[in-house]
């Protein structure tokens, strides 16, 4: 007796390669429902293969270091929050386990909020070490955003429970580090360690801005994370700036800072 389409669809969920899919006993079944199930599963397998290939590419910086030093402790560092008008800049430092396998990890901005949160939790539970560093809006105003970003990164490094032997940093150079470092442009999209730091930092900062939304209603911080959206600018026009606004940033500097 032939299996039902539902039974075949359930079977196909356990088929992991294109070869096994093509050799499945029902691969040539003429029923439309069966053929549709095979097409869907093929697309899923191809998508997973692409993610696998992307992950391999994102490990190349780490692999280059590990070839020369198999015991290297590689720390990925990234920040979020350089551009917003409000809130701190947040950095994260992450040391992945040598046997990491976070298929689908990418630049945090390319992932959905739910996907970021799930990956962030998984990372925090399984990496060798992770930490957060924060530079406040006041420090951003005093130092400038570039120097405040470096300060947040140094603070993240200082909070690590494990001392790295190598650093991979997203588009920054940290002069005070003694261990080898490599600055990578768009590192959050090309290094798995930096991507991990990017995700943890963004989830942390987004959560913080949602809390600020409760403390300072009227600016839509829960949705815009402090960026200068229309609702945020409307809030500034109606309410002026808050203690978490960056008074050295335009248009706050010229329009609102003096009114508070």
PDB file of C-alpha atoms in Angstrom:
ATOM      1  CA  UNK A   1       0.000   0.000   0.000  1.00  0.00           C
ATOM      2  CA  UNK A   2       1.404   3.378  -1.023  1.00  0.00           C
ATOM      3  CA  UNK A   3       2.221   5.855   1.685  1.00  0.00           C
ATOM      4  CA  UNK A   4       0.120   8.983   2.002  1.00  0.00           C
ATOM      5  CA  UNK A   5       1.471  12.398   1.015  1.00  0.00           C
ATOM      6  CA  UNK A   6       1.521  13.368   4.690  1.00  0.00           C
ATOM      7  CA  UNK A   7       3.591  10.321   5.609  1.00  0.00           C
ATOM      8  CA  UNK A   8       6.062  11.018   2.798  1.00  0.00           C
ATOM      9  CA  UNK A   9       6.353  14.698   3.792  1.00  0.00           C
ATOM     10  CA  UNK A  10       7.206  13.652   7.340  1.00  0.00           C
ATOM     11  CA  UNK A  11       9.831  11.226   6.034  1.00  0.00           C
ATOM     12  CA  UNK A  12      11.420  13.899   3.872  1.00  0.00           C
ATOM     13  CA  UNK A  13      12.029  16.122   6.892  1.00  0.00           C
ATOM     14  CA  UNK A  14      14.726  13.624   7.908  1.00  0.00           C
ATOM     15  CA  UNK A  15      16.432  13.576   4.489  1.00  0.00           C
ATOM     16  CA  UNK A  16      19.532  15.767   4.732  1.00  0.00           C
ATOM     17  CA  UNK A  17      21.261  15.621   1.326  1.00  0.00           C
ATOM     18  CA  UNK A  18      20.251  16.095  -2.306  1.00  0.00           C
ATOM     19  CA  UNK A  19      21.636  12.666  -3.127  1.00  0.00           C
ATOM     20  CA  UNK A  20      19.487  10.945  -0.515  1.00  0.00           C
ATOM     21  CA  UNK A  21      16.491  12.954  -1.683  1.00  0.00           C
ATOM     22  CA  UNK A  22      16.978  11.859  -5.308  1.00  0.00           C
ATOM     23  CA  UNK A  23      17.324   8.223  -4.199  1.00  0.00           C
ATOM     24  CA  UNK A  24      14.244   8.258  -1.988  1.00  0.00           C
ATOM     25  CA  UNK A  25      11.796   5.444  -2.901  1.00  0.00           C
ATOM     26  CA  UNK A  26       9.054   7.964  -3.680  1.00  0.00           C
ATOM     27  CA  UNK A  27      11.216  10.401  -5.666  1.00  0.00           C
ATOM     28  CA  UNK A  28       9.423   9.493  -8.887  1.00  0.00           C
ATOM     29  CA  UNK A  29       5.929   9.306  -7.440  1.00  0.00           C
ATOM     30  CA  UNK A  30       3.661  11.155  -9.869  1.00  0.00           C
ATOM     31  CA  UNK A  31       1.233  12.521  -7.300  1.00  0.00           C
ATOM     32  CA  UNK A  32       1.271  16.336  -7.296  1.00  0.00           C
ATOM     33  CA  UNK A  33       1.369  16.504  -3.503  1.00  0.00           C
ATOM     34  CA  UNK A  34       4.387  14.201  -3.375  1.00  0.00           C
ATOM     35  CA  UNK A  35       6.271  16.122  -6.053  1.00  0.00           C
ATOM     36  CA  UNK A  36       5.520  19.395  -4.267  1.00  0.00           C
ATOM     37  CA  UNK A  37       6.849  17.911  -1.029  1.00  0.00           C
ATOM     38  CA  UNK A  38      10.073  16.937  -2.810  1.00  0.00           C
ATOM     39  CA  UNK A  39      10.463  20.405  -4.341  1.00  0.00           C
ATOM     40  CA  UNK A  40       9.991  22.072  -0.976  1.00  0.00           C
ATOM     41  CA  UNK A  41      12.465  19.758   0.725  1.00  0.00           C
ATOM     42  CA  UNK A  42      15.014  20.291  -2.060  1.00  0.00           C
ATOM     43  CA  UNK A  43      14.834  24.060  -1.568  1.00  0.00           C
ATOM     44  CA  UNK A  44      15.298  23.595   2.180  1.00  0.00           C
ATOM     45  CA  UNK A  45      18.353  21.395   1.643  1.00  0.00           C
ATOM     46  CA  UNK A  46      19.839  23.871  -0.847  1.00  0.00           C
ATOM     47  CA  UNK A  47      19.242  26.713   1.587  1.00  0.00           C
ATOM     48  CA  UNK A  48      21.003  24.812   4.363  1.00  0.00           C
ATOM     49  CA  UNK A  49      23.925  24.011   2.067  1.00  0.00           C
ATOM     50  CA  UNK A  50      24.262  27.719   1.283  1.00  0.00           C
ATOM     51  CA  UNK A  51      24.257  28.561   4.983  1.00  0.00           C
ATOM     52  CA  UNK A  52      26.933  25.920   5.546  1.00  0.00           C
ATOM     53  CA  UNK A  53      29.092  27.432   2.795  1.00  0.00           C
ATOM     54  CA  UNK A  54      28.599  30.938   4.195  1.00  0.00           C
ATOM     55  CA  UNK A  55      29.590  29.728   7.644  1.00  0.00           C
ATOM     56  CA  UNK A  56      32.792  28.212   6.294  1.00  0.00           C
ATOM     57  CA  UNK A  57      33.625  31.550   4.652  1.00  0.00           C
ATOM     58  CA  UNK A  58      32.914  33.396   7.910  1.00  0.00           C
ATOM     59  CA  UNK A  59      35.379  31.140   9.728  1.00  0.00           C
ATOM     60  CA  UNK A  60      38.324  31.874   7.451  1.00  0.00           C
ATOM     61  CA  UNK A  61      39.881  34.575   9.661  1.00  0.00           C
ATOM     62  CA  UNK A  62      39.631  32.319  12.692  1.00  0.00           C
ATOM     63  CA  UNK A  63      40.934  29.335  10.723  1.00  0.00           C
ATOM     64  CA  UNK A  64      44.000  31.287   9.580  1.00  0.00           C
ATOM     65  CA  UNK A  65      44.908  31.981  13.212  1.00  0.00           C
ATOM     66  CA  UNK A  66      44.207  28.426  14.366  1.00  0.00           C
ATOM     67  CA  UNK A  67      46.442  26.964  11.645  1.00  0.00           C
ATOM     68  CA  UNK A  68      49.438  28.561  13.332  1.00  0.00           C
ATOM     69  CA  UNK A  69      48.167  28.299  16.888  1.00  0.00           C
ATOM     70  CA  UNK A  70      45.593  25.525  17.452  1.00  0.00           C
ATOM     71  CA  UNK A  71      45.119  26.606  21.064  1.00  0.00           C
ATOM     72  CA  UNK A  72      44.467  30.262  20.222  1.00  0.00           C
ATOM     73  CA  UNK A  73      41.707  32.033  22.124  1.00  0.00           C
ATOM     74  CA  UNK A  74      40.219  34.320  19.513  1.00  0.00           C
ATOM     75  CA  UNK A  75      38.112  37.226  20.701  1.00  0.00           C
ATOM     76  CA  UNK A  76      35.627  38.837  18.327  1.00  0.00           C
ATOM     77  CA  UNK A  77      34.683  42.432  19.160  1.00  0.00           C
ATOM     78  CA  UNK A  78      31.912  44.588  17.751  1.00  0.00           C
ATOM     79  CA  UNK A  79      29.747  47.511  18.781  1.00  0.00           C
ATOM     80  CA  UNK A  80      26.223  48.739  18.176  1.00  0.00           C
ATOM     81  CA  UNK A  81      24.801  52.194  18.618  1.00  0.00           C
ATOM     82  CA  UNK A  82      27.227  54.585  16.968  1.00  0.00           C
ATOM     83  CA  UNK A  83      24.540  56.358  14.963  1.00  0.00           C
ATOM     84  CA  UNK A  84      21.548  56.845  17.293  1.00  0.00           C
ATOM     85  CA  UNK A  85      20.588  60.196  18.812  1.00  0.00           C
ATOM     86  CA  UNK A  86      19.957  58.600  22.199  1.00  0.00           C
ATOM     87  CA  UNK A  87      21.302  55.839  24.401  1.00  0.00           C
ATOM     88  CA  UNK A  88      24.786  54.432  24.960  1.00  0.00           C
ATOM     89  CA  UNK A  89      27.162  52.770  22.569  1.00  0.00           C
ATOM     90  CA  UNK A  90      27.468  49.084  23.477  1.00  0.00           C
ATOM     91  CA  UNK A  91      30.329  46.712  22.672  1.00  0.00           C
ATOM     92  CA  UNK A  92      30.576  42.983  23.121  1.00  0.00           C
ATOM     93  CA  UNK A  93      33.601  40.699  23.279  1.00  0.00           C
ATOM     94  CA  UNK A  94      33.109  37.003  22.521  1.00  0.00           C
ATOM     95  CA  UNK A  95      35.436  33.995  22.587  1.00  0.00           C
ATOM     96  CA  UNK A  96      33.851  31.075  20.767  1.00  0.00           C
ATOM     97  CA  UNK A  97      34.452  27.468  21.678  1.00  0.00           C
ATOM     98  CA  UNK A  98      36.804  25.793  19.193  1.00  0.00           C
ATOM     99  CA  UNK A  99      34.032  23.448  18.079  1.00  0.00           C
ATOM    100  CA  UNK A 100      31.483  26.180  17.429  1.00  0.00           C
ATOM    101  CA  UNK A 101      28.799  25.652  14.824  1.00  0.00           C
ATOM    102  CA  UNK A 102      26.281  28.478  14.637  1.00  0.00           C
ATOM    103  CA  UNK A 103      24.897  27.929  11.156  1.00  0.00           C
ATOM    104  CA  UNK A 104      22.951  30.975   9.993  1.00  0.00           C
ATOM    105  CA  UNK A 105      24.851  33.478  12.119  1.00  0.00           C
ATOM    106  CA  UNK A 106      25.364  36.763  10.314  1.00  0.00           C
ATOM    107  CA  UNK A 107      25.604  40.486  10.732  1.00  0.00           C
ATOM    108  CA  UNK A 108      23.032  41.241  13.465  1.00  0.00           C
ATOM    109  CA  UNK A 109      21.293  43.837  11.296  1.00  0.00           C
ATOM    110  CA  UNK A 110      20.479  41.148   8.715  1.00  0.00           C
ATOM    111  CA  UNK A 111      18.590  38.948  11.194  1.00  0.00           C
ATOM    112  CA  UNK A 112      15.069  39.250  12.544  1.00  0.00           C
ATOM    113  CA  UNK A 113      14.626  40.364  16.143  1.00  0.00           C
ATOM    114  CA  UNK A 114      13.455  36.901  17.184  1.00  0.00           C
ATOM    115  CA  UNK A 115      16.348  35.184  15.405  1.00  0.00           C
ATOM    116  CA  UNK A 116      18.862  37.541  17.061  1.00  0.00           C
ATOM    117  CA  UNK A 117      17.417  36.847  20.498  1.00  0.00           C
ATOM    118  CA  UNK A 118      17.516  33.086  19.981  1.00  0.00           C
ATOM    119  CA  UNK A 119      21.099  33.138  18.706  1.00  0.00           C
ATOM    120  CA  UNK A 120      22.200  35.530  21.455  1.00  0.00           C
ATOM    121  CA  UNK A 121      20.839  33.218  24.152  1.00  0.00           C
ATOM    122  CA  UNK A 122      22.458  30.201  22.520  1.00  0.00           C
ATOM    123  CA  UNK A 123      25.779  32.018  22.289  1.00  0.00           C
ATOM    124  CA  UNK A 124      25.749  33.162  25.903  1.00  0.00           C
ATOM    125  CA  UNK A 125      25.038  29.643  27.078  1.00  0.00           C
ATOM    126  CA  UNK A 126      27.703  27.941  24.971  1.00  0.00           C
ATOM    127  CA  UNK A 127      30.644  30.218  24.139  1.00  0.00           C
ATOM    128  CA  UNK A 128      33.875  30.067  26.088  1.00  0.00           C
ATOM    129  CA  UNK A 129      33.432  33.647  27.305  1.00  0.00           C
ATOM    130  CA  UNK A 130      31.409  36.767  26.519  1.00  0.00           C
ATOM    131  CA  UNK A 131      31.054  40.232  27.966  1.00  0.00           C
ATOM    132  CA  UNK A 132      29.502  43.652  27.464  1.00  0.00           C
ATOM    133  CA  UNK A 133      31.059  47.115  27.635  1.00  0.00           C
ATOM    134  CA  UNK A 134      29.075  50.363  27.637  1.00  0.00           C
ATOM    135  CA  UNK A 135      29.937  54.020  27.080  1.00  0.00           C
ATOM    136  CA  UNK A 136      27.234  56.411  28.243  1.00  0.00           C
ATOM    137  CA  UNK A 137      25.683  59.307  26.302  1.00  0.00           C
ATOM    138  CA  UNK A 138      27.634  61.683  28.557  1.00  0.00           C
ATOM    139  CA  UNK A 139      30.899  59.961  27.648  1.00  0.00           C
ATOM    140  CA  UNK A 140      29.969  60.084  23.969  1.00  0.00           C
ATOM    141  CA  UNK A 141      29.446  63.852  24.277  1.00  0.00           C
ATOM    142  CA  UNK A 142      32.713  64.319  26.181  1.00  0.00           C
ATOM    143  CA  UNK A 143      34.955  62.079  24.063  1.00  0.00           C
ATOM    144  CA  UNK A 144      33.235  61.880  20.624  1.00  0.00           C
ATOM    145  CA  UNK A 145      31.590  58.727  19.317  1.00  0.00           C
ATOM    146  CA  UNK A 146      34.792  57.168  17.948  1.00  0.00           C
ATOM    147  CA  UNK A 147      36.666  57.385  21.244  1.00  0.00           C
ATOM    148  CA  UNK A 148      33.575  56.338  23.198  1.00  0.00           C
ATOM    149  CA  UNK A 149      33.285  53.266  20.998  1.00  0.00           C
ATOM    150  CA  UNK A 150      36.861  52.305  21.787  1.00  0.00           C
ATOM    151  CA  UNK A 151      36.153  52.872  25.485  1.00  0.00           C
ATOM    152  CA  UNK A 152      33.170  50.507  25.332  1.00  0.00           C
ATOM    153  CA  UNK A 153      35.338  47.903  23.595  1.00  0.00           C
ATOM    154  CA  UNK A 154      38.087  48.172  26.210  1.00  0.00           C
ATOM    155  CA  UNK A 155      35.479  47.781  28.946  1.00  0.00           C
ATOM    156  CA  UNK A 156      34.077  44.674  27.273  1.00  0.00           C
ATOM    157  CA  UNK A 157      37.555  43.150  27.050  1.00  0.00           C
ATOM    158  CA  UNK A 158      38.221  43.953  30.708  1.00  0.00           C
ATOM    159  CA  UNK A 159      35.071  42.053  31.712  1.00  0.00           C
ATOM    160  CA  UNK A 160      36.087  38.815  29.996  1.00  0.00           C
ATOM    161  CA  UNK A 161      36.765  35.913  32.340  1.00  0.00           C
ATOM    162  CA  UNK A 162      39.226  34.427  29.826  1.00  0.00           C
ATOM    163  CA  UNK A 163      42.214  36.307  28.416  1.00  0.00           C
ATOM    164  CA  UNK A 164      42.302  36.215  24.607  1.00  0.00           C
ATOM    165  CA  UNK A 165      45.441  35.490  22.637  1.00  0.00           C
ATOM    166  CA  UNK A 166      44.125  37.148  19.464  1.00  0.00           C
ATOM    167  CA  UNK A 167      41.538  39.803  18.629  1.00  0.00           C
ATOM    168  CA  UNK A 168      39.325  40.248  15.579  1.00  0.00           C
ATOM    169  CA  UNK A 169      37.736  43.708  15.666  1.00  0.00           C
ATOM    170  CA  UNK A 170      35.116  45.230  13.437  1.00  0.00           C
ATOM    171  CA  UNK A 171      36.719  48.179  11.631  1.00  0.00           C
ATOM    172  CA  UNK A 172      38.635  49.429  14.670  1.00  0.00           C
ATOM    173  CA  UNK A 173      42.188  49.334  16.014  1.00  0.00           C
ATOM    174  CA  UNK A 174      42.693  49.277  19.780  1.00  0.00           C
ATOM    175  CA  UNK A 175      46.164  50.633  20.535  1.00  0.00           C
ATOM    176  CA  UNK A 176      46.278  49.456  24.151  1.00  0.00           C
ATOM    177  CA  UNK A 177      46.004  45.766  23.325  1.00  0.00           C
ATOM    178  CA  UNK A 178      49.195  43.731  23.614  1.00  0.00           C
ATOM    179  CA  UNK A 179      47.991  40.561  21.863  1.00  0.00           C
ATOM    180  CA  UNK A 180      47.797  40.424  18.050  1.00  0.00           C
ATOM    181  CA  UNK A 181      44.739  42.071  16.556  1.00  0.00           C
ATOM    182  CA  UNK A 182      43.183  42.274  13.121  1.00  0.00           C
ATOM    183  CA  UNK A 183      40.787  45.040  12.122  1.00  0.00           C
ATOM    184  CA  UNK A 184      38.234  43.737   9.620  1.00  0.00           C
ATOM    185  CA  UNK A 185      36.036  46.033   7.553  1.00  0.00           C
ATOM    186  CA  UNK A 186      32.437  44.793   7.719  1.00  0.00           C
ATOM    187  CA  UNK A 187      33.701  42.126  10.087  1.00  0.00           C
ATOM    188  CA  UNK A 188      30.217  41.350  11.366  1.00  0.00           C
ATOM    189  CA  UNK A 189      29.425  39.894   7.942  1.00  0.00           C
ATOM    190  CA  UNK A 190      32.737  38.091   7.356  1.00  0.00           C
ATOM    191  CA  UNK A 191      33.928  36.793  10.745  1.00  0.00           C
ATOM    192  CA  UNK A 192      31.906  34.415  12.874  1.00  0.00           C
ATOM    193  CA  UNK A 193      33.499  35.748  16.074  1.00  0.00           C
ATOM    194  CA  UNK A 194      32.676  39.364  15.245  1.00  0.00           C
ATOM    195  CA  UNK A 195      29.174  38.374  14.115  1.00  0.00           C
ATOM    196  CA  UNK A 196      28.614  36.696  17.482  1.00  0.00           C
ATOM    197  CA  UNK A 197      29.731  39.853  19.294  1.00  0.00           C
ATOM    198  CA  UNK A 198      27.473  41.936  17.049  1.00  0.00           C
ATOM    199  CA  UNK A 199      24.415  39.857  17.931  1.00  0.00           C
ATOM    200  CA  UNK A 200      25.015  39.843  21.678  1.00  0.00           C
ATOM    201  CA  UNK A 201      25.672  43.587  21.699  1.00  0.00           C
ATOM    202  CA  UNK A 202      22.578  44.420  19.653  1.00  0.00           C
ATOM    203  CA  UNK A 203      20.226  42.286  21.727  1.00  0.00           C
ATOM    204  CA  UNK A 204      21.647  43.850  24.897  1.00  0.00           C
ATOM    205  CA  UNK A 205      21.254  47.393  23.583  1.00  0.00           C
ATOM    206  CA  UNK A 206      17.783  46.825  22.126  1.00  0.00           C
ATOM    207  CA  UNK A 207      16.625  45.463  25.486  1.00  0.00           C
ATOM    208  CA  UNK A 208      18.114  48.486  27.231  1.00  0.00           C
ATOM    209  CA  UNK A 209      16.355  50.898  24.872  1.00  0.00           C
ATOM    210  CA  UNK A 210      13.032  49.149  25.490  1.00  0.00           C
ATOM    211  CA  UNK A 211      13.530  49.793  29.196  1.00  0.00           C
ATOM    212  CA  UNK A 212      14.300  53.448  28.437  1.00  0.00           C
ATOM    213  CA  UNK A 213      11.064  53.562  26.459  1.00  0.00           C
ATOM    214  CA  UNK A 214       9.216  52.974  29.724  1.00  0.00           C
ATOM    215  CA  UNK A 215      11.283  55.576  31.549  1.00  0.00           C
ATOM    216  CA  UNK A 216      11.067  58.179  28.795  1.00  0.00           C
ATOM    217  CA  UNK A 217       7.822  57.653  26.855  1.00  0.00           C
ATOM    218  CA  UNK A 218       7.045  59.657  23.771  1.00  0.00           C
ATOM    219  CA  UNK A 219      10.163  58.954  21.695  1.00  0.00           C
ATOM    220  CA  UNK A 220       9.340  55.431  20.490  1.00  0.00           C
ATOM    221  CA  UNK A 221      12.659  54.088  21.816  1.00  0.00           C
ATOM    222  CA  UNK A 222      11.298  50.519  21.868  1.00  0.00           C
ATOM    223  CA  UNK A 223      10.965  50.612  18.094  1.00  0.00           C
ATOM    224  CA  UNK A 224      13.754  52.929  16.953  1.00  0.00           C
ATOM    225  CA  UNK A 225      16.440  52.059  19.546  1.00  0.00           C
ATOM    226  CA  UNK A 226      17.346  55.748  19.712  1.00  0.00           C
ATOM    227  CA  UNK A 227      17.791  56.322  15.975  1.00  0.00           C
ATOM    228  CA  UNK A 228      16.400  59.493  14.473  1.00  0.00           C
ATOM    229  CA  UNK A 229      13.084  58.228  13.109  1.00  0.00           C
ATOM    230  CA  UNK A 230      10.100  60.488  12.442  1.00  0.00           C
ATOM    231  CA  UNK A 231       8.447  59.531  15.744  1.00  0.00           C
ATOM    232  CA  UNK A 232      11.666  60.155  17.634  1.00  0.00           C
ATOM    233  CA  UNK A 233      12.030  63.609  16.097  1.00  0.00           C
ATOM    234  CA  UNK A 234       8.386  64.329  16.881  1.00  0.00           C
ATOM    235  CA  UNK A 235       9.083  63.433  20.497  1.00  0.00           C
ATOM    236  CA  UNK A 236      12.057  65.779  20.581  1.00  0.00           C
ATOM    237  CA  UNK A 237       9.935  68.587  19.150  1.00  0.00           C
ATOM    238  CA  UNK A 238       7.186  68.081  21.729  1.00  0.00           C
ATOM    239  CA  UNK A 239       9.166  67.044  24.807  1.00  0.00           C
ATOM    240  CA  UNK A 240      12.744  68.206  24.291  1.00  0.00           C
ATOM    241  CA  UNK A 241      15.706  65.938  25.003  1.00  0.00           C
ATOM    242  CA  UNK A 242      16.157  63.495  27.885  1.00  0.00           C
ATOM    243  CA  UNK A 243      19.225  62.620  29.972  1.00  0.00           C
ATOM    244  CA  UNK A 244      19.996  59.780  27.559  1.00  0.00           C
ATOM    245  CA  UNK A 245      20.090  61.980  24.450  1.00  0.00           C
ATOM    246  CA  UNK A 246      23.466  62.753  22.892  1.00  0.00           C
ATOM    247  CA  UNK A 247      23.709  66.498  23.123  1.00  0.00           C
ATOM    248  CA  UNK A 248      26.697  66.658  20.772  1.00  0.00           C
ATOM    249  CA  UNK A 249      24.683  65.068  17.945  1.00  0.00           C
ATOM    250  CA  UNK A 250      22.640  67.034  15.439  1.00  0.00           C
ATOM    251  CA  UNK A 251      19.859  68.099  15.416  1.00  0.00           C
ATOM    252  CA  UNK A 252      19.911  67.899  19.212  1.00  0.00           C
ATOM    253  CA  UNK A 253      23.012  70.060  19.551  1.00  0.00           C
ATOM    254  CA  UNK A 254      21.560  73.046  17.724  1.00  0.00           C
ATOM    255  CA  UNK A 255      17.820  72.663  18.351  1.00  0.00           C
ATOM    256  CA  UNK A 256      17.123  70.953  21.650  1.00  0.00           C
ATOM    257  CA  UNK A 257      20.110  70.710  23.987  1.00  0.00           C
ATOM    258  CA  UNK A 258      19.934  74.342  25.092  1.00  0.00           C
ATOM    259  CA  UNK A 259      16.242  74.040  25.944  1.00  0.00           C
ATOM    260  CA  UNK A 260      16.756  71.250  28.493  1.00  0.00           C
TER     261      UNK A 260
END
